[in-house]
XYZ file of C-alpha atoms in Angstrom:
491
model
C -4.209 14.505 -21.273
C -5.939 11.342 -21.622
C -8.415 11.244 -24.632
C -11.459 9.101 -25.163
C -11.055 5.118 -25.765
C -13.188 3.915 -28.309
C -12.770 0.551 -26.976
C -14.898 -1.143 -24.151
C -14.275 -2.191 -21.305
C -14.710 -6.136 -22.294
C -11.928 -5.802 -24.053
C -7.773 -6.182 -22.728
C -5.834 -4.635 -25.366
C -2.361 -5.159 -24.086
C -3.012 -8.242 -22.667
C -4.164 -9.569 -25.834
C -1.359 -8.031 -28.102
C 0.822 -9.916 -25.225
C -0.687 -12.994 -25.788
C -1.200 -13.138 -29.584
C 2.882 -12.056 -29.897
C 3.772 -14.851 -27.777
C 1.668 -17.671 -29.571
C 4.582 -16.671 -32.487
C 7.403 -18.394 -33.517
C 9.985 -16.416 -32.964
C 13.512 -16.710 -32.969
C 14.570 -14.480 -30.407
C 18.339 -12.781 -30.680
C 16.962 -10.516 -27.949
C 16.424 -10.322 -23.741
C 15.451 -11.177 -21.608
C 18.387 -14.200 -21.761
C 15.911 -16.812 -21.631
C 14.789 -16.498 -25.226
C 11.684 -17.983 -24.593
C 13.731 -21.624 -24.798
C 11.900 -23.974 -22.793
C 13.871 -26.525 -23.963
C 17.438 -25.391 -22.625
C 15.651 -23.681 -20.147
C 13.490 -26.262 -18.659
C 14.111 -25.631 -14.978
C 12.901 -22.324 -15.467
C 10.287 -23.332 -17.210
C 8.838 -25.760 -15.146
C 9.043 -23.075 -12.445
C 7.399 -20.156 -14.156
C 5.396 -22.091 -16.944
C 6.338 -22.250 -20.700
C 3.682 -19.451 -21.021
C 5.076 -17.144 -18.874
C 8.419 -17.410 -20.467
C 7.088 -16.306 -23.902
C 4.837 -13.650 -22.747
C 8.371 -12.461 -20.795
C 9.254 -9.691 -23.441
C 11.398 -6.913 -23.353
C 9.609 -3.383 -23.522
C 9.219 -0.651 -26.418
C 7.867 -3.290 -29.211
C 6.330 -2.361 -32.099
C 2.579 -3.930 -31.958
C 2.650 -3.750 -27.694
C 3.878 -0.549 -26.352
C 5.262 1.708 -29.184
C 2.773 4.302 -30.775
C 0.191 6.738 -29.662
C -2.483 4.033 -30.377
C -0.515 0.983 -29.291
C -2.066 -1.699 -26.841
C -0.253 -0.268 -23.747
C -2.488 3.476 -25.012
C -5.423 1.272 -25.237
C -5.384 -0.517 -22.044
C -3.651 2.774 -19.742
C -6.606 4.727 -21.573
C -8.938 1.863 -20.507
C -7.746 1.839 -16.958
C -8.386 6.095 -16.695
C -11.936 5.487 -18.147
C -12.226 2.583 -15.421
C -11.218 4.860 -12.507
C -12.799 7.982 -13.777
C -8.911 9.221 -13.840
C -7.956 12.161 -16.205
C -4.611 9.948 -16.894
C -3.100 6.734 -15.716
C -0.050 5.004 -15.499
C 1.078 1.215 -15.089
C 3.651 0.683 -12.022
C 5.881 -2.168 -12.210
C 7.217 -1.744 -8.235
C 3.907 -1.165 -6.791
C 2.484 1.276 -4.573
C 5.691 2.357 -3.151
C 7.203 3.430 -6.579
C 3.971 4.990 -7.223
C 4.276 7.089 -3.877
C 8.270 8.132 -4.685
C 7.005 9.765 -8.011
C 4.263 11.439 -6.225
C 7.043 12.627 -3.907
C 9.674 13.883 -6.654
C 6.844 15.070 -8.726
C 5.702 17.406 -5.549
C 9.069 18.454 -4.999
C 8.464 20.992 -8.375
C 5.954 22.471 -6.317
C 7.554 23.704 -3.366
C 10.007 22.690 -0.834
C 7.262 22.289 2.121
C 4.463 19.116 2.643
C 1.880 18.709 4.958
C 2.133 14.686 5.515
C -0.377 11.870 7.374
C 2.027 10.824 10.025
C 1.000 7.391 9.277
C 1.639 7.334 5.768
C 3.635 4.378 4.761
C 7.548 4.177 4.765
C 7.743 4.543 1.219
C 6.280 7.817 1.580
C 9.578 9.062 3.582
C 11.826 7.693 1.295
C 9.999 10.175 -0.991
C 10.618 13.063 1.259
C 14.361 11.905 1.418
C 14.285 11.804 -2.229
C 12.903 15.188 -2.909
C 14.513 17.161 -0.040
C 11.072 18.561 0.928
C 9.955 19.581 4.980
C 7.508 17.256 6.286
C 4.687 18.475 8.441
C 2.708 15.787 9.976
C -0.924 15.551 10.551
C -1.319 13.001 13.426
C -4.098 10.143 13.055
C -6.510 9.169 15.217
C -4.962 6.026 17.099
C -7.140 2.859 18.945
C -4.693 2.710 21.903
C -6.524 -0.047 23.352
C -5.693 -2.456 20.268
C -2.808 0.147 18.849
C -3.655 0.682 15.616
C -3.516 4.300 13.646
C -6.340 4.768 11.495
C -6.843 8.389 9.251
C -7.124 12.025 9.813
C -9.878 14.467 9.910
C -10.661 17.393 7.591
C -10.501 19.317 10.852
C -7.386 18.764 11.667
C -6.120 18.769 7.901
C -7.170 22.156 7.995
C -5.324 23.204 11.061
C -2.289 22.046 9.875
C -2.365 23.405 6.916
C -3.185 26.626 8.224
C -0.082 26.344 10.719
C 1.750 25.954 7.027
C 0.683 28.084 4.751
C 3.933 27.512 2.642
C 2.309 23.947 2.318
C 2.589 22.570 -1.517
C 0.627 19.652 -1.328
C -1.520 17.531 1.410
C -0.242 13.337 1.391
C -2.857 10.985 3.384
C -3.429 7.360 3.496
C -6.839 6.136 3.173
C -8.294 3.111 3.323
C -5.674 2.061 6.421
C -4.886 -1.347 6.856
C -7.658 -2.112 8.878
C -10.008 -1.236 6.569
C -10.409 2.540 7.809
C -11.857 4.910 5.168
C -11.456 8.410 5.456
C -13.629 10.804 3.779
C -11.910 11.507 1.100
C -14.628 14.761 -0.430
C -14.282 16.714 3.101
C -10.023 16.316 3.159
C -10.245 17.326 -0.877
C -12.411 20.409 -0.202
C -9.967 21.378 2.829
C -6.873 21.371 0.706
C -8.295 23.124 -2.006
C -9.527 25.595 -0.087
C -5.610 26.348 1.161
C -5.071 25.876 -2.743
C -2.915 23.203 -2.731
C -3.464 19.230 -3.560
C -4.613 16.463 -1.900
C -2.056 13.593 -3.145
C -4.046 10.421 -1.485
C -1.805 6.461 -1.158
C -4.802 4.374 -1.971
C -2.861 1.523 -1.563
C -5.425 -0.770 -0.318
C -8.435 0.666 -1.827
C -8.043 -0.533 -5.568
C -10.665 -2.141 -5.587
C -13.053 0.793 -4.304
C -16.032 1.655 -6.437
C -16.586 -0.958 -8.161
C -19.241 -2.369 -6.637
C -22.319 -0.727 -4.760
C -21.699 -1.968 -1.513
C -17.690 -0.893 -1.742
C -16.460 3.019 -0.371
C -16.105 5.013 -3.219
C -12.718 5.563 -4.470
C -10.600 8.634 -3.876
C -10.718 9.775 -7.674
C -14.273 9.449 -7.387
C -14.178 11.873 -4.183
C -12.137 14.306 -5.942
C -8.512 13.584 -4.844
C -5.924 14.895 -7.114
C -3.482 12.447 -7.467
C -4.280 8.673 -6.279
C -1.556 5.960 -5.794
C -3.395 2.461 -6.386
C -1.835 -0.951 -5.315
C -3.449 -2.757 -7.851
C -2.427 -5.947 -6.462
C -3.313 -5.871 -3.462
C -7.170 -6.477 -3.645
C -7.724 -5.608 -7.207
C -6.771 -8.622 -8.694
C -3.156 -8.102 -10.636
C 0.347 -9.869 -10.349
C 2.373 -9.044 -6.972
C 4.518 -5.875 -7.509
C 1.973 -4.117 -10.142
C 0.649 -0.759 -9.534
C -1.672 1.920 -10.707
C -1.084 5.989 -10.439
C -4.291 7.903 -11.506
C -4.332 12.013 -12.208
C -7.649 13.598 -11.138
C -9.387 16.130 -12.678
C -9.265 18.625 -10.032
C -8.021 21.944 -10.671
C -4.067 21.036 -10.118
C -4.232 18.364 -13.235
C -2.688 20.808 -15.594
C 0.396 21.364 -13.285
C 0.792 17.961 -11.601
C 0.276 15.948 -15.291
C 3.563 17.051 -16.406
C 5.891 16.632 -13.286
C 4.466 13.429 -12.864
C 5.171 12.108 -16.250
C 8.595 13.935 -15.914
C 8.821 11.766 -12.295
C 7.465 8.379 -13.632
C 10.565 8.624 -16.757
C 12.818 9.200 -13.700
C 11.761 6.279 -11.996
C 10.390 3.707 -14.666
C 12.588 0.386 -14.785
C 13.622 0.544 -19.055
C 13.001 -3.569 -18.338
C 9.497 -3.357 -17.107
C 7.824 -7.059 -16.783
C 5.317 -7.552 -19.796
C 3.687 -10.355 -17.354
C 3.329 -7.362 -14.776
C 1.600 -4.961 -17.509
C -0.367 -7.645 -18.762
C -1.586 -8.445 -15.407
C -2.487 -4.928 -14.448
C -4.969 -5.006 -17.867
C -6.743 -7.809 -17.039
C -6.873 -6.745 -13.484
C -8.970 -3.743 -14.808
C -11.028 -5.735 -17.292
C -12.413 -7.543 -14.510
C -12.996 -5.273 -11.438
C -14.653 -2.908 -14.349
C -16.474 -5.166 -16.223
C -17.625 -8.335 -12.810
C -19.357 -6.744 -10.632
C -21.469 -9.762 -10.070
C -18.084 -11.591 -9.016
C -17.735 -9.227 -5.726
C -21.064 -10.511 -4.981
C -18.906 -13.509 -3.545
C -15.967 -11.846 -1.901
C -18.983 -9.438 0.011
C -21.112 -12.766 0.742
C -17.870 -14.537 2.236
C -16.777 -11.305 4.393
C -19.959 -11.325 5.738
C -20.321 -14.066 7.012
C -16.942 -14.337 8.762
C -17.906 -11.494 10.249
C -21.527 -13.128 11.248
C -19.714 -16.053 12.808
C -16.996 -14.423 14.858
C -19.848 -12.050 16.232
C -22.235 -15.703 16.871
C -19.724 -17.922 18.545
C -18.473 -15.028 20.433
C -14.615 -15.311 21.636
C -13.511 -12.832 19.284
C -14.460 -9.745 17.795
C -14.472 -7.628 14.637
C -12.533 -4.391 14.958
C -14.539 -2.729 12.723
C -17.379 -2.912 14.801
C -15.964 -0.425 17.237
C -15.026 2.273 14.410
C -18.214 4.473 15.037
C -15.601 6.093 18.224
C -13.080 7.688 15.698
C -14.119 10.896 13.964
C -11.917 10.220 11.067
C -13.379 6.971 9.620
C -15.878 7.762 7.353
C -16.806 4.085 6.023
C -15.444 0.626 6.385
C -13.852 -1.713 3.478
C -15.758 -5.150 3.826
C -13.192 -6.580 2.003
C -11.032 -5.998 5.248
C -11.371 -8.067 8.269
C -9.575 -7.215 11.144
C -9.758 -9.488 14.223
C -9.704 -8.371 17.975
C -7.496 -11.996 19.013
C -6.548 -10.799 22.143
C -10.270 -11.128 22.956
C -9.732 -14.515 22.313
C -7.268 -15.245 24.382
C -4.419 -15.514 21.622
C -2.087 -12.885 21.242
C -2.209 -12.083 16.999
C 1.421 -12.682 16.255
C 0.757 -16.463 17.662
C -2.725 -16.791 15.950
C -1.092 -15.513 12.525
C 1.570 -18.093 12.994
C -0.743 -21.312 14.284
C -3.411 -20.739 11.261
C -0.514 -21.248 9.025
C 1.583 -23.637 10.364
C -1.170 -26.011 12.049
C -4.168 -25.048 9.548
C -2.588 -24.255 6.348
C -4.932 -20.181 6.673
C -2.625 -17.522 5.365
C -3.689 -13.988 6.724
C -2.281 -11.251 5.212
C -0.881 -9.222 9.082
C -0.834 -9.447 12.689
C -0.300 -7.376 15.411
C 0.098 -8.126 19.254
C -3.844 -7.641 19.805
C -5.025 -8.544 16.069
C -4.456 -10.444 13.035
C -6.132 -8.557 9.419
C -7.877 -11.104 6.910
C -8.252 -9.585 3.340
C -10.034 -11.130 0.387
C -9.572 -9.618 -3.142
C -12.577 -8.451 -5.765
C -13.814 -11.682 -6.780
C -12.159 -14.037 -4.504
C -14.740 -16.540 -3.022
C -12.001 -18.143 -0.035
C -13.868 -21.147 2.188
C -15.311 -18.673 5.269
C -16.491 -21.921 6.694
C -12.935 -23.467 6.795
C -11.215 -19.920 8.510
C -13.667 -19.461 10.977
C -12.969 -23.423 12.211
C -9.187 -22.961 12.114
C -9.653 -19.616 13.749
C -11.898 -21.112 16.897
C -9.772 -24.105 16.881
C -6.940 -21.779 18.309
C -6.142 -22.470 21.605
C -6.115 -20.033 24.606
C -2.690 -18.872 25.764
C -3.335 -15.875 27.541
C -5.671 -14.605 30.215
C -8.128 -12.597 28.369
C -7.637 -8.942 27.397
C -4.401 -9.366 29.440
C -2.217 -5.730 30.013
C 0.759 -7.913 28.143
C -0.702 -7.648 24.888
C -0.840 -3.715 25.360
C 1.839 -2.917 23.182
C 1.195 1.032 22.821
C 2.211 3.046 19.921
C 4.587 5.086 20.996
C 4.649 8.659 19.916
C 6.784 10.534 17.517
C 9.580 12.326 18.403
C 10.139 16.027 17.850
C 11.450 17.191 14.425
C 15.416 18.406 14.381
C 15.937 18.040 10.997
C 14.306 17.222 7.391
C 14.079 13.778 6.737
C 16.857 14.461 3.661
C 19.074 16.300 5.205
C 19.266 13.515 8.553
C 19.255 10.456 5.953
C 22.776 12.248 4.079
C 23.905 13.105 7.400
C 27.413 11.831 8.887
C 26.132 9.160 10.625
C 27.298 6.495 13.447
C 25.335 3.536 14.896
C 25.064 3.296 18.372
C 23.117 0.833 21.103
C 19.742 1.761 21.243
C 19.744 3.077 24.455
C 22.599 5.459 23.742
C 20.088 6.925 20.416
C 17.227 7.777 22.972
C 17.944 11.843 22.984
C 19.481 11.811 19.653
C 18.293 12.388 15.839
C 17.412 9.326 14.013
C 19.292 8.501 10.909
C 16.995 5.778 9.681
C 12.975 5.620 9.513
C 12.482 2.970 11.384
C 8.952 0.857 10.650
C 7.030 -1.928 12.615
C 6.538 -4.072 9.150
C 3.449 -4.670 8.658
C 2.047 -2.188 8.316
C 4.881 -0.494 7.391
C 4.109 2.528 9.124
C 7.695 4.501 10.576
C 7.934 4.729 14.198
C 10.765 7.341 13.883
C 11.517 9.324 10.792
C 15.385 10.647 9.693
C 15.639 13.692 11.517
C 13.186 13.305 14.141
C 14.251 12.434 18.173
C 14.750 8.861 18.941
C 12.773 8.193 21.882
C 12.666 5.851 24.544
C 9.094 4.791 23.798
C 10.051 4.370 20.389
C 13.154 1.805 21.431
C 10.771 -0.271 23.347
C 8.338 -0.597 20.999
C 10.936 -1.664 18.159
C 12.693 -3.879 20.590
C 9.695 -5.315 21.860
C 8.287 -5.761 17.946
C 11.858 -7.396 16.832
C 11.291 -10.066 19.710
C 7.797 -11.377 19.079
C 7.461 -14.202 17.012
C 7.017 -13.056 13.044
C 8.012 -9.335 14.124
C 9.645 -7.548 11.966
C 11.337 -3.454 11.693
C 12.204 -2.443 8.463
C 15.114 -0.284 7.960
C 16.232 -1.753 11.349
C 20.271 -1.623 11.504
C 20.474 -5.155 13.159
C 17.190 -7.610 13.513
C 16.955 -7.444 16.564
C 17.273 -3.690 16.950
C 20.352 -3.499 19.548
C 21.675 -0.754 17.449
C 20.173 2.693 15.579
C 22.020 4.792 13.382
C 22.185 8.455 14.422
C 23.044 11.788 13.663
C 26.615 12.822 14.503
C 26.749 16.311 15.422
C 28.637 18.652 14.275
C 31.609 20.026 15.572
């Protein structure tokens, strides 16, 4: 259990530590193979800096991260007190590591899950990992632009009470789009069937720490929260938070996830990584005021697609779905096809012809994010935006590329991914049990599971996701997605 930090929150303790052991001159008969040698390693060092290559350390040193009142104690004590967390731990493979352990951890609690159908792909490859059943709630789904956004406590509770074996309850919220489910009604439904509600907070790190932001999912009462740190919160790509609750499943789930994070922890985690995910909290807990810009910038993006008036802001039209209970400003989704562009195209064009990096598209939208703190030029995006030409008829039926529905369950998604196995054309798979889990990346969300029916919805889709320009299908047996791997029966 996490105990009280007499340190504030001004303060970074490993990052510090980090800093103040690298400023030493060391002679280092130790890894990483680098040394620290800027001299014999100068192309390295004029890639990553000279700074980064001493603050490049190999774990479990005395004065950083050995002791129960060590730097890393400090700062992962620091980061509970931040999130209001019971107990936290640093992830040095992001969200997706965080949402395995969650997974293997679970797996200790029964061999049955209730699961978001949209959770990401990670997710699954916890379910493969623990062995565990999967049944799926099924989001709410904008058909007109195809996105999936969150469930409903309603239908949370339905499921669950289908599945009253049930160990745990897995969601997604906020959604890529900026979606945010209400995170207090889902808690009080899954408590209420006494299990968990385990929630992938992937894109909501940044929640709660500033009036005008959601609240986060800790804050709401979720049990265990997976955090993507890096995302919008401010840390180095790859770093990742995992906070305990302090619901009335701590006690159990504390252990097996400490027990699951040993099983899973790299023994070479990336000081630079740790480091990053300190100062990450440092700021988002202690500069508020510096949100102020990120809101002011969203805001007006959003004012000035609504005032020139060729595209539109998808959140605007979220008051329709039942499930979303608030709206991340810090997301900006963009209706393109509005605009005559489809959002694959406009994602490629404001990078190639306006130097604008967006962080997604899809065939009817491309999603802007800006990070706690960021202040990026609105005035600049919304130019290279309406400087887009028009290549499409607007709102054309083209652009309607539907998400197709899942296919029935044959099998546990463990049991089909160890399966003898073949790969076939894609047309011969439609009838058959998928293999694979199969995702339109981003937003990483599977399309077909291992052990669920491949169908012929679902081969279109991936086909048609492979071909457009920037599309890509993770797990995908071939690029272009000629091929799927399926179960072979059995004799």
């Amino acid at each position: 259990m996490s105990i009280p930090n007499p340190r504030p929150q001004t303060t970074a303790p490993y990052a510090e530590a980090l800093t103040a052991y690298a400023q030493k001159e060391w002679i280092r008969l130790i890894v990483p193979g680098h040394s620290a040698d800027e001299r014999t390693f100068g192309s390295l060092a004029g890639f990553a800096g000279g700074t980064q290559l001493r603050q490049d350390v190999t774990p479990l040193l005395d004065g950083l991260d050995l002791g129960a009142d060590s730097p890393m104690a400090q700062a992962l004590q620091l980061a509970a007190g931040a999130w209001g967390a019971r107990r936290t731990w640093f992830l040095t493979a992001g969200a997706s590591q965080g949402n395995r352990i969650a997974a293997i951890a679970l797996g200790s609690l029964g061999d049955h899950l209730v699961v978001q159908r949209s959770v990401h792909s990670s997710v699954v490859d916890g379910l493969v990992l623990n062995g565990m059943r999967a049944s799926f709630v099924q989001p709410t789904v904008d058909y007109e632009l195809g996105i999936a956004h969150g469930v409903t406590a309603d239908d949370l509770a339905a499921t669950l009470a289908e599945h009253p074996d049930a160990a745990a309850a897995f969601v997604v919220t906020p959604s890529y789009f900026g979606a945010v489910a209400d995170v207090r009604a889902l808690t009080d439904v899954a408590h209420a069937a006494g299990v968990p509600l385990i929630v992938d907070e992937a894109w909501g790190a940044h929640l709660g720490f500033h009036p005008d932001l959601p609240q986060h999912a800790i804050a709401s009462g979720a049990d265990l929260v997976i955090s993507s740190t890096h995302k919008l919160g401010g840390s180095l790509t790859q770093s990742a938070m995992l906070h305990l609750g302090h619901g009335p499943f701590a006690d159990v789930l504390e252990p097996l996830i400490q027990r699951a994070f040993r099983a899973s922890q790299s023994t070479s985690e990336s000081a630079l990584l740790l480091g990053s995910l300190d100062l990450a909290r440092r700021r988002l807990a202690t500069e508020t005021d510096a949100i102020d810009a990120s809101l002011e910038a969203a805001d007006l993006m959003r004012c000035q697609i609504r005032t020139r008036g060729r595209f539109s802001v998808v959140s605007d039209g979220f008051a329709q779905f039942p499930d979303i209970f608030a709206s991340d400003p810090l997301h900006l989704a963009i209706d393109t096809r509005a605009g005559g562009i489809p959002g694959h195209e406009a994602r490629r064009r404001l990078m190639k012809e306006h130097e604008v990096m967006v962080e997604m598209a899809t065939n009817t939208t491309i999603v802007a994010v800006i990070g706690a703190g960021a202040a990026p030029d609105a005035g600049r995006f919304i130019d290279a935006l309406h400087a887009l030409p028009v290549t499409i008829d607007q709102g054309q039926d083209a652009l309607q590329l539907k998400l197709p529905a899942p296919g029935e369950t044959r099998m546990a998604p463990r049991q089909a991914y160890f399966a003898s196995s073949r790969t076939v054309p894609a047309e011969q798979a439609i009838g058959q049990i998928s293999a694979d889990s199969l995702a339109a990346y981003p937003p990483g969300i599977p399309n077909v599971l291992p052990g669920e029916v491949v169908t012929s919805e679902v081969v279109s889709f991936l086909q048609a996701t492979a071909a457009t320009q920037g599309g890509h299908v993770r797990g995908a047996a071939d690029p272009a997605v000629r091929t799927m791997r399926i179960v072979t029966p059995a004799d």
